[in-house]
Every structure is written in C-alpha cells, then in structure tokens.
PDB file of C-alpha atoms in Angstrom:
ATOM      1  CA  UNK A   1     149.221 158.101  24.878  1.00  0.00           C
ATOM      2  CA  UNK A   2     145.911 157.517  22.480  1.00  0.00           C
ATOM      3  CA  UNK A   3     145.511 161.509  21.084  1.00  0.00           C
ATOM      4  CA  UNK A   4     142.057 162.812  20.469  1.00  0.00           C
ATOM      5  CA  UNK A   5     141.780 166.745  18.751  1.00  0.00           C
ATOM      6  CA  UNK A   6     139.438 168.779  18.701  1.00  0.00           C
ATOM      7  CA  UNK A   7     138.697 171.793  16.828  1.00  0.00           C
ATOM      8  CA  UNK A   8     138.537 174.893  16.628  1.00  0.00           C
ATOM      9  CA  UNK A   9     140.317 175.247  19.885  1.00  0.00           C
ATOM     10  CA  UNK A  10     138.234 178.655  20.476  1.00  0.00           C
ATOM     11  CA  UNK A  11     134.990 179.467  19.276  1.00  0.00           C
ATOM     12  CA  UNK A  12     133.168 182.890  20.016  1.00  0.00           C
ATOM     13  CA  UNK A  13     129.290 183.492  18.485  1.00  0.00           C
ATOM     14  CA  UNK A  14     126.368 185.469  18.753  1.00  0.00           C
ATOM     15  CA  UNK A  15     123.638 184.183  21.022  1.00  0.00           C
ATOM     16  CA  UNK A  16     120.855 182.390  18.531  1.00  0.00           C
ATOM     17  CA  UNK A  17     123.786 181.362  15.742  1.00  0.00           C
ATOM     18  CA  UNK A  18     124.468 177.195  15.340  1.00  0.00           C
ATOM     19  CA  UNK A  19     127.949 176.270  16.238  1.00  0.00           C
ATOM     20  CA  UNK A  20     129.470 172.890  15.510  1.00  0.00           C
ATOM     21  CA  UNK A  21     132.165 171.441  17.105  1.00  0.00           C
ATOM     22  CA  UNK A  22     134.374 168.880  15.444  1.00  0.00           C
ATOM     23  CA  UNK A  23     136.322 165.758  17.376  1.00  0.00           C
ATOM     24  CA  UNK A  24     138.619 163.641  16.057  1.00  0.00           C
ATOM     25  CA  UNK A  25     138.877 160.713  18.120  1.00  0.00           C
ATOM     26  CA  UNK A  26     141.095 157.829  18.528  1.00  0.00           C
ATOM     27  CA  UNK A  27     141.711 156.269  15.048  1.00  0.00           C
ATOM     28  CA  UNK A  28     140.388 152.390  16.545  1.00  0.00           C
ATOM     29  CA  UNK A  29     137.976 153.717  18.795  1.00  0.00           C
ATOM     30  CA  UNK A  30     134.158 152.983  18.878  1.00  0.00           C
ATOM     31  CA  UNK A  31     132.537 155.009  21.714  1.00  0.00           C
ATOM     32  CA  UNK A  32     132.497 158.697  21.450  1.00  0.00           C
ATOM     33  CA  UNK A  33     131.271 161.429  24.265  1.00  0.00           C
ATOM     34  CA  UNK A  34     130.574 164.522  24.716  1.00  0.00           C
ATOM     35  CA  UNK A  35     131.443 166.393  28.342  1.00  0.00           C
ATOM     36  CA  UNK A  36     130.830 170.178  29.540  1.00  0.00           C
ATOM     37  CA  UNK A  37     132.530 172.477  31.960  1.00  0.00           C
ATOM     38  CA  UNK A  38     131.381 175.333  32.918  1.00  0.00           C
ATOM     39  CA  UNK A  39     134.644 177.923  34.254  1.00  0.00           C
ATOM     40  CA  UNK A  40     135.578 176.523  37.475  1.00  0.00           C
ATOM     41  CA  UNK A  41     133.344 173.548  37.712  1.00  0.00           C
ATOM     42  CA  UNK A  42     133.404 170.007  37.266  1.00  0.00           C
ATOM     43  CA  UNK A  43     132.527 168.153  33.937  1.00  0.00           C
ATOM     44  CA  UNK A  44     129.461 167.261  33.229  1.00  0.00           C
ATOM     45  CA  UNK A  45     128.127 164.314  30.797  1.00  0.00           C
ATOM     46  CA  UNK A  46     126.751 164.972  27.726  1.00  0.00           C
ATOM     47  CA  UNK A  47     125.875 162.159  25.312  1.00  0.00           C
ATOM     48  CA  UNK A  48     128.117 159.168  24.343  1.00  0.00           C
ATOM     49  CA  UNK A  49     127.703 158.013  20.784  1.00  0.00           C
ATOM     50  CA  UNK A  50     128.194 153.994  18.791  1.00  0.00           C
ATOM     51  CA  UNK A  51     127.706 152.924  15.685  1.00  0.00           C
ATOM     52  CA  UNK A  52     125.892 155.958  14.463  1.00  0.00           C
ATOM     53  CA  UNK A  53     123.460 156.237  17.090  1.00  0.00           C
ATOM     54  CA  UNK A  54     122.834 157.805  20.528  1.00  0.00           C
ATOM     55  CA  UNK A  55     123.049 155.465  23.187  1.00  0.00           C
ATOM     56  CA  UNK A  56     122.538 157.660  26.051  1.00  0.00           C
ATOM     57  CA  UNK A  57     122.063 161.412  27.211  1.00  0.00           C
ATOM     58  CA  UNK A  58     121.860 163.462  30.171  1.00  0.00           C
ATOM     59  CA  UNK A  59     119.315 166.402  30.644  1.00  0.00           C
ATOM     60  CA  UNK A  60     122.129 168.823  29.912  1.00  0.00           C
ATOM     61  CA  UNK A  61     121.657 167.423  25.896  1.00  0.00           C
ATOM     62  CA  UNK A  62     118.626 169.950  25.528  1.00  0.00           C
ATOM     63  CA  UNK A  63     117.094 169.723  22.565  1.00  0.00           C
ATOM     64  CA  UNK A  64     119.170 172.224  20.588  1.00  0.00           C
ATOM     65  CA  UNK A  65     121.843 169.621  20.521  1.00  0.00           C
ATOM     66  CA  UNK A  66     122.704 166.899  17.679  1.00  0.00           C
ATOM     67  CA  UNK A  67     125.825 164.564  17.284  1.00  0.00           C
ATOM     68  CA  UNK A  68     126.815 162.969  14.330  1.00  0.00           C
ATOM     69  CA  UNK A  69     129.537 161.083  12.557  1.00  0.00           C
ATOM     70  CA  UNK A  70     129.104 160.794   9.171  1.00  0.00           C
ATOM     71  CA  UNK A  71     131.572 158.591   7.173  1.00  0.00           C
ATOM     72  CA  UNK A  72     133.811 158.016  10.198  1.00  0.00           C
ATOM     73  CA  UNK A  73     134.574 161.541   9.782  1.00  0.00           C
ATOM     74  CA  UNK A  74     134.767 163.833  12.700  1.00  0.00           C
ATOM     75  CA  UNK A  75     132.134 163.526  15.486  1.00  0.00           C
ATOM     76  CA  UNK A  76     130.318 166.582  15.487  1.00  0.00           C
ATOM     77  CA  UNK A  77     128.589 168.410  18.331  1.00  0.00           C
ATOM     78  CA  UNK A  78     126.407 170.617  17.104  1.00  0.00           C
ATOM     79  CA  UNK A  79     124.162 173.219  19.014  1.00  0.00           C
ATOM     80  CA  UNK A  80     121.154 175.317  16.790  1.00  0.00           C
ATOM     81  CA  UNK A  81     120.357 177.314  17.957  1.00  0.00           C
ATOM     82  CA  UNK A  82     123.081 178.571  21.263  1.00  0.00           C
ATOM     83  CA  UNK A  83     122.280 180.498  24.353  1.00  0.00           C
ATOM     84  CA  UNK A  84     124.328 182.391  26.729  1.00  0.00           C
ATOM     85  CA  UNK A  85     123.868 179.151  29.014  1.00  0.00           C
ATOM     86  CA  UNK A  86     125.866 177.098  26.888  1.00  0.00           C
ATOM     87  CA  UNK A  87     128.869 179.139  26.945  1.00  0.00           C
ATOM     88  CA  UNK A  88     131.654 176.297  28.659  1.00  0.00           C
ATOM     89  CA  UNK A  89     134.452 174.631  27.476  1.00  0.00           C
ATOM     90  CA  UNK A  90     133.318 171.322  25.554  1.00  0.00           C
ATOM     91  CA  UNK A  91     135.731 167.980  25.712  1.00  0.00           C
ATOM     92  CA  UNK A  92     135.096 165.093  23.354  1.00  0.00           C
ATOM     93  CA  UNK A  93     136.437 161.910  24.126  1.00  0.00           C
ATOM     94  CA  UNK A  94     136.632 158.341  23.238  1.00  0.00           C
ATOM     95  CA  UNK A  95     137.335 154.669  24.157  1.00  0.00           C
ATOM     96  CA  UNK A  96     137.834 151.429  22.696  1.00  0.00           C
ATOM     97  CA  UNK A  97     134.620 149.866  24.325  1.00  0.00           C
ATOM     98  CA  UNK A  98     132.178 151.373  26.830  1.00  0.00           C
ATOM     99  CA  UNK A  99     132.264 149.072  29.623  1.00  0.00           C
ATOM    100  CA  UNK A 100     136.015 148.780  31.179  1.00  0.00           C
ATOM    101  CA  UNK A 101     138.134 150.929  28.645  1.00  0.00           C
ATOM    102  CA  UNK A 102     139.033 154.542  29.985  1.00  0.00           C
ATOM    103  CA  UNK A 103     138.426 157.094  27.934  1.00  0.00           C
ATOM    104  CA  UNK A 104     140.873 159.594  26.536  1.00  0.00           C
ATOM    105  CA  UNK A 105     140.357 163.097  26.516  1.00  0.00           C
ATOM    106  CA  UNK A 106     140.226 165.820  23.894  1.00  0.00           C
ATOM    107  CA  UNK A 107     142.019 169.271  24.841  1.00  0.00           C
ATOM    108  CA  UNK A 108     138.369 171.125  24.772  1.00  0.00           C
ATOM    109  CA  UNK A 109     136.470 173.872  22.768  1.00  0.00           C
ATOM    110  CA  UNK A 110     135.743 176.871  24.796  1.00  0.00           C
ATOM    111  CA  UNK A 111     132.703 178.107  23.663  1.00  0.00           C
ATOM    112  CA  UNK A 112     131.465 181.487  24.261  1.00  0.00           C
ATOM    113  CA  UNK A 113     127.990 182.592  23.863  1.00  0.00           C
ATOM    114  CA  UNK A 114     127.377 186.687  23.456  1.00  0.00           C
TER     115      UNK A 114
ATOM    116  CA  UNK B   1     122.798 163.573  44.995  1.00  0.00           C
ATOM    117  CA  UNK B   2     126.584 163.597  43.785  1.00  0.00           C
ATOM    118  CA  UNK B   3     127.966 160.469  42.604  1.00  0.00           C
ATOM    119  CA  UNK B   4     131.566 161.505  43.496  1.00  0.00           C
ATOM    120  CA  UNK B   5     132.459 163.591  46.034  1.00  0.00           C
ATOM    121  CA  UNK B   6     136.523 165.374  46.562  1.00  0.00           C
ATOM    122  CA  UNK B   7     136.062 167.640  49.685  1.00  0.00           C
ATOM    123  CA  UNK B   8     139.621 169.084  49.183  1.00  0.00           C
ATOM    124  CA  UNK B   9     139.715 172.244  46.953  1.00  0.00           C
ATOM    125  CA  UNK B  10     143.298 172.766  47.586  1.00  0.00           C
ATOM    126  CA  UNK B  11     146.298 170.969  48.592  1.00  0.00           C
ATOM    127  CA  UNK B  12     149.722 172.625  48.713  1.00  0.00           C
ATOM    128  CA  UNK B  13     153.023 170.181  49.257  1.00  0.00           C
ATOM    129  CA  UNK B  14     156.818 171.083  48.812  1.00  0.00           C
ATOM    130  CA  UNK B  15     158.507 169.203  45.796  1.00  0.00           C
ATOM    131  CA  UNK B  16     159.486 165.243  46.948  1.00  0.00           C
ATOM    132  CA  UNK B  17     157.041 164.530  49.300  1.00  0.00           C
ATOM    133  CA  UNK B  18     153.851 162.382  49.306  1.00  0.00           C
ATOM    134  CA  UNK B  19     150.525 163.712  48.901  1.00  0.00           C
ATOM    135  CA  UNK B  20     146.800 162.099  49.308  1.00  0.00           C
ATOM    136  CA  UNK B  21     143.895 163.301  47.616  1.00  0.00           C
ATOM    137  CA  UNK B  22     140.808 161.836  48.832  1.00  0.00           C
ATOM    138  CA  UNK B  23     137.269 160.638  46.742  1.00  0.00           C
ATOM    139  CA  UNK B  24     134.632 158.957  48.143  1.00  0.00           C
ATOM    140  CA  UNK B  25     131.915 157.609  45.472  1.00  0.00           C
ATOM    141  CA  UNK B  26     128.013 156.241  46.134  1.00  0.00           C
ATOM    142  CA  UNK B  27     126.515 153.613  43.417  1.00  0.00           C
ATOM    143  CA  UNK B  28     124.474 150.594  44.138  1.00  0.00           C
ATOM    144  CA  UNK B  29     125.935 148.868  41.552  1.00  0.00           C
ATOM    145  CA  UNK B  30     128.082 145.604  42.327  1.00  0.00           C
ATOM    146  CA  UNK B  31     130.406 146.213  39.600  1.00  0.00           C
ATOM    147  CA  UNK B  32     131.585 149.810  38.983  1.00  0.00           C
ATOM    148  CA  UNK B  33     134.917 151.211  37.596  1.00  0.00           C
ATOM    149  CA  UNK B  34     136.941 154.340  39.340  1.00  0.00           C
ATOM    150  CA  UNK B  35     139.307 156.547  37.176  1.00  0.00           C
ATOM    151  CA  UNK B  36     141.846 159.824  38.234  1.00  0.00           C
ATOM    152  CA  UNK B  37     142.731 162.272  35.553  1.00  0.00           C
ATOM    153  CA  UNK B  38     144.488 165.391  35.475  1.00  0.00           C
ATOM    154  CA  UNK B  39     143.842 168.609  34.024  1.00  0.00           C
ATOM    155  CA  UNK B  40     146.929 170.228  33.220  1.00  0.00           C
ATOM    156  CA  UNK B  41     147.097 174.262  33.541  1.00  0.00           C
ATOM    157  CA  UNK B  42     146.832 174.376  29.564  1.00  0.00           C
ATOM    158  CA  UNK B  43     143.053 172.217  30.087  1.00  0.00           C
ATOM    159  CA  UNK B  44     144.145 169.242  28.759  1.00  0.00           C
ATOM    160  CA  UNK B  45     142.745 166.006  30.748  1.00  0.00           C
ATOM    161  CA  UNK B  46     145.424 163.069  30.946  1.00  0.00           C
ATOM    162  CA  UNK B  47     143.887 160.011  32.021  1.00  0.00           C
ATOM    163  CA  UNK B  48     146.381 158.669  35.327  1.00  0.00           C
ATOM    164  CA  UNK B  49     145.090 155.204  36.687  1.00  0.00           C
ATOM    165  CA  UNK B  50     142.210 153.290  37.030  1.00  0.00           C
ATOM    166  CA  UNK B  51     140.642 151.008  39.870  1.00  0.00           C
ATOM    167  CA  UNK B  52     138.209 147.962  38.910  1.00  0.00           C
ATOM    168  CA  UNK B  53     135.966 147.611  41.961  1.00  0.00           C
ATOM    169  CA  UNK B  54     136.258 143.729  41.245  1.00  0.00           C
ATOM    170  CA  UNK B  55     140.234 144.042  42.283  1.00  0.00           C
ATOM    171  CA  UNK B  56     141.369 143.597  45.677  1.00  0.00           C
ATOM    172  CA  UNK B  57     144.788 145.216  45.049  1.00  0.00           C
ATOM    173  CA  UNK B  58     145.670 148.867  44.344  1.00  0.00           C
ATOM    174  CA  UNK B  59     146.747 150.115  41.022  1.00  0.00           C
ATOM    175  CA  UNK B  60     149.903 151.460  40.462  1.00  0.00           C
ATOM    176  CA  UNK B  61     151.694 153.494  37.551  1.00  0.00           C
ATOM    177  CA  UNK B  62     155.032 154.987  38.021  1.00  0.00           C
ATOM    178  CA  UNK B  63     154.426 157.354  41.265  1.00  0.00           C
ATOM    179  CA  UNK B  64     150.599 157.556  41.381  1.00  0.00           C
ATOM    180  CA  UNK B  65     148.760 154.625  43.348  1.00  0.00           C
ATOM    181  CA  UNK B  66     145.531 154.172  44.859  1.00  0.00           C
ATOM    182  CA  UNK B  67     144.291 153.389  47.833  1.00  0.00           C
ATOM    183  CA  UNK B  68     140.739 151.788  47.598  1.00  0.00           C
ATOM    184  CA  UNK B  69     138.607 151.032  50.682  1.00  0.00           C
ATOM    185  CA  UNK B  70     135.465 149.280  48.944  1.00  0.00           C
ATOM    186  CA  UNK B  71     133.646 149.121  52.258  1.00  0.00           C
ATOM    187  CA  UNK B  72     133.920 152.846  52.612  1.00  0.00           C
ATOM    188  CA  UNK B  73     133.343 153.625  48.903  1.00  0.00           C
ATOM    189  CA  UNK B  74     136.556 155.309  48.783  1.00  0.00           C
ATOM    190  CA  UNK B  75     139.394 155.873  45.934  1.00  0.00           C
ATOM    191  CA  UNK B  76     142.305 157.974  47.214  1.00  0.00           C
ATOM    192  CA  UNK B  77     145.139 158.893  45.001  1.00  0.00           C
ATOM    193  CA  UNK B  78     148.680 158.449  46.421  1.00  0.00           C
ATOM    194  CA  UNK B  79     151.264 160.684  44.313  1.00  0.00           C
ATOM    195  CA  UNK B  80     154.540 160.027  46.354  1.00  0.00           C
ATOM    196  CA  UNK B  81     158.139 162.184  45.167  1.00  0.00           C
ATOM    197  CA  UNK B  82     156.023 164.946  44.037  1.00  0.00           C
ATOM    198  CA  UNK B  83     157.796 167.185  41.445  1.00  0.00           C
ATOM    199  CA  UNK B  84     156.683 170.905  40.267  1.00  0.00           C
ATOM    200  CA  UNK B  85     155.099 169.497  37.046  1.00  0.00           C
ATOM    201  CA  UNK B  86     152.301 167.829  39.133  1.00  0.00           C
ATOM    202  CA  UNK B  87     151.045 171.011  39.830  1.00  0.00           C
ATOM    203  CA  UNK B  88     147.392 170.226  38.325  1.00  0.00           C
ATOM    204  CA  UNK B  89     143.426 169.753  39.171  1.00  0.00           C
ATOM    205  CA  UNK B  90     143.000 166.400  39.844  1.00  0.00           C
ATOM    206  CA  UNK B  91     139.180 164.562  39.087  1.00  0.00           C
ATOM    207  CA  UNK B  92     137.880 161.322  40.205  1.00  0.00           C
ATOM    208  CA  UNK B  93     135.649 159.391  38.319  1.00  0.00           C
ATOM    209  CA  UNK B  94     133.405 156.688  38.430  1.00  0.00           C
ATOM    210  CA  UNK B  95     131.402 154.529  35.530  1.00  0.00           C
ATOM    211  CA  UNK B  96     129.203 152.323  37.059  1.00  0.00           C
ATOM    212  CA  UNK B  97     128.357 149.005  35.844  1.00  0.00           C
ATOM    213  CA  UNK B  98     125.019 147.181  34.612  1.00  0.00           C
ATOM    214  CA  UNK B  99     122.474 148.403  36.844  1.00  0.00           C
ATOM    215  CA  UNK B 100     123.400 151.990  36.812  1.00  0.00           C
ATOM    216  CA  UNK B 101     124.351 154.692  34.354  1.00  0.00           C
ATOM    217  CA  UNK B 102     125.772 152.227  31.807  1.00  0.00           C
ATOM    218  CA  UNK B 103     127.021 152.899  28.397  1.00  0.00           C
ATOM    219  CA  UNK B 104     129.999 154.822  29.403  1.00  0.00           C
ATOM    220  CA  UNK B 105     129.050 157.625  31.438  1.00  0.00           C
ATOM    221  CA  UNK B 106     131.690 159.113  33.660  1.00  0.00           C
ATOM    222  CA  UNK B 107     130.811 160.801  37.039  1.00  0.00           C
ATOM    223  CA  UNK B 108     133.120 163.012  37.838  1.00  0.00           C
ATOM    224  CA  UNK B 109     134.051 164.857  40.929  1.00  0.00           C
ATOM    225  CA  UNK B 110     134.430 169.089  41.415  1.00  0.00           C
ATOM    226  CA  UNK B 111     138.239 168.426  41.069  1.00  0.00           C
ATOM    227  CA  UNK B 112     141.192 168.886  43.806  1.00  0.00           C
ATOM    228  CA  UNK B 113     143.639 171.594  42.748  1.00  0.00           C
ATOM    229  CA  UNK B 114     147.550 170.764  43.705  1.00  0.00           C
ATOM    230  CA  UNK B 115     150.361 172.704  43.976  1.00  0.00           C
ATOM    231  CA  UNK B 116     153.499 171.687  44.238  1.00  0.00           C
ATOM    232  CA  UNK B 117     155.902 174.084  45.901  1.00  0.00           C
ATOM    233  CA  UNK B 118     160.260 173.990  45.353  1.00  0.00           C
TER     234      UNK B 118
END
C-alpha cells in the first residue's frame, strides 16, 4: 500500500533542546497529521495540516509545537523547546481528503526526552 | 469521556481459527466513519478495513470483516483462519462527521493485543 516515512527513526535529546521531526507523506496526498503514543498507550491526535495551514489541534499541541511544509517538502513537526513529557513515539500520516479517505500511517519517531 | 472503547487487552487463539475483537464507539454525529489498523511488533500501523456508518453491509478484505451493530454503536473485527503473522495490537478508530471533530481527526481506542498460537 500508499508508503509514508518518517525520519530519523530514533531521536534522543536533552530536555530544553528543539527537535524536528520530518514526514514524508504520500506523494498525491493533501491532509497531513500528526499522532502521539506514549509506551503502552493508545494514540493520541495531534494536529492535521492542508494547504499550508492548521486546520485543527488538540490540547496535546502545547504551544511549543509548530508544523510546517514548506515547498511540498517534508512536513515537519517541530517541538522548541522539549520536556521530559513529550518523550513518545510520534506517527505522521496522511490521506487523500479529510472526510472519507483513511489515512496511512508513518512507521513513527520515538522521541526521548532526558 | 472516551470516544472508542476495546475492553479486551488480550486475546490468545491457536493458528486457523476465528477470532472477534470487540469496539464499541459514542458520537452524536449522524454520519461518522470507523477504521481497524494494526500495529505490527516492529510499530508500524497498517490500515485493515473501514466501515461507513451510512452502509448497511459489513466490509470485507481477504480474512478480516466487520461486524457493525449501528444501534449498539458497535464495530467488531472478525479475523477468521488466523495465521502466526496476525500476531499484532489491533486499534479501532472512529472520524466523525460534520457536527463533531471534523477535519480528519481519528479517535482511537487503547488497542487489543493478539496472539496467535501454532
């Protein structure tokens, strides 16, 4: 099926440093997200992301957080500065539209926060 | 309030057989749309089937089918002839429609961990 990557695969930081995390989504895609897991739990909405904009967060998008795709590029996740809280593995994902399209799943960014 | 509730943590089932893994979901919305992935021991999700709450009949893709009960707000996924590579946590979803979280959102549930045994 419809690949999305993500990298790096791994990312380990100090506590107060800005991480960014790269997707690259579906090539004909238009909607991009953003989903956390925390070890163990279930995933947890983050932002989704259309024509440049944001088109809707959850309170887990604190205000440390940014996306961005610039240039059709990769969409970026970007987090400035971390805490220990956001240590979780981070899956991007996209779809063709937002309203009956599934979306298809990155392999994740494990983030860990020291 | 959880969206999308799986009560089983863990189901066990020897290779070939059938297995059910229940989800019940609460929205207000008319029109809503009801997904199963897998996440794979490695952590990649695979999207499996879909439900439109629209349709009357139950999806089906090679050996996973649904069984949908709209009155009781429930999705269950059927995996019949199990094999060993199905071993995987399994997540419902639901995106609800217009009047609810729009735009894309997926609700997910805590997950439902099988094993498949030889």
């Amino acid at each position: 099926g419809p690949k999305v990557l993500q990298i790096p695969s791994h990312q380990i930081i100090d506590m107060g440093q800005m991480v960014t995390l790269n997707c690259d989504p579906v090539s004909n895609h238009l909607y991009f997200y953003w989903y956390k897991q925390i070890l163990g739990q279930q995933m947890e909405f983050l932002v989704n992301f259309y024509n440049g904009k944001v088109m809707e967060k959850s309170k887990l998008f604190k205000d440390q957080f940014s996306v961005e795709r610039p240039d059709g590029s990769y969409f970026t996740l970007k987090i400035q500065p971390t805490a220990l809280e956001d240590s979780a593995v981070y899956f991007c994902a996209s779809s063709r539209d937002w309203g009956v399209a599934e979306q298809f799943f990155g392999p994740g960014t494990r983030l860990t926060v020291l | 309030a959880q969206k999308v509730t799986q009560t089983q943590t863990s189901i066990s089932v020897v290779e070939k057989t059938t297995v059910t893994m229940d989800c019940v979901y609460e929205t207000r919305d008319s029109s809503y749309f009801l997904f199963w992935y897998k996440q794979t021991a490695s952590g990649e999700i695979v999207f499996l089937i879909r439900q439109d709450s629209y349709k009357k009949e139950n999806a089906t893709v090679g050996h996973y089918s649904l069984n949908f009960q709209k009155p009781k707000s429930s999705i269950g996924l059927i995996i019949t002839a199990t094999q060993i590579e199905d071993s995987a946590v399994y997540f419902c979803a639901m995106r609800e429609g217009e009047g609810g979280s729009a735009l894309g959102r997926l609700h997910f549930g805590a997950g439902t961990q099988l094993i498949v045994i030889p």
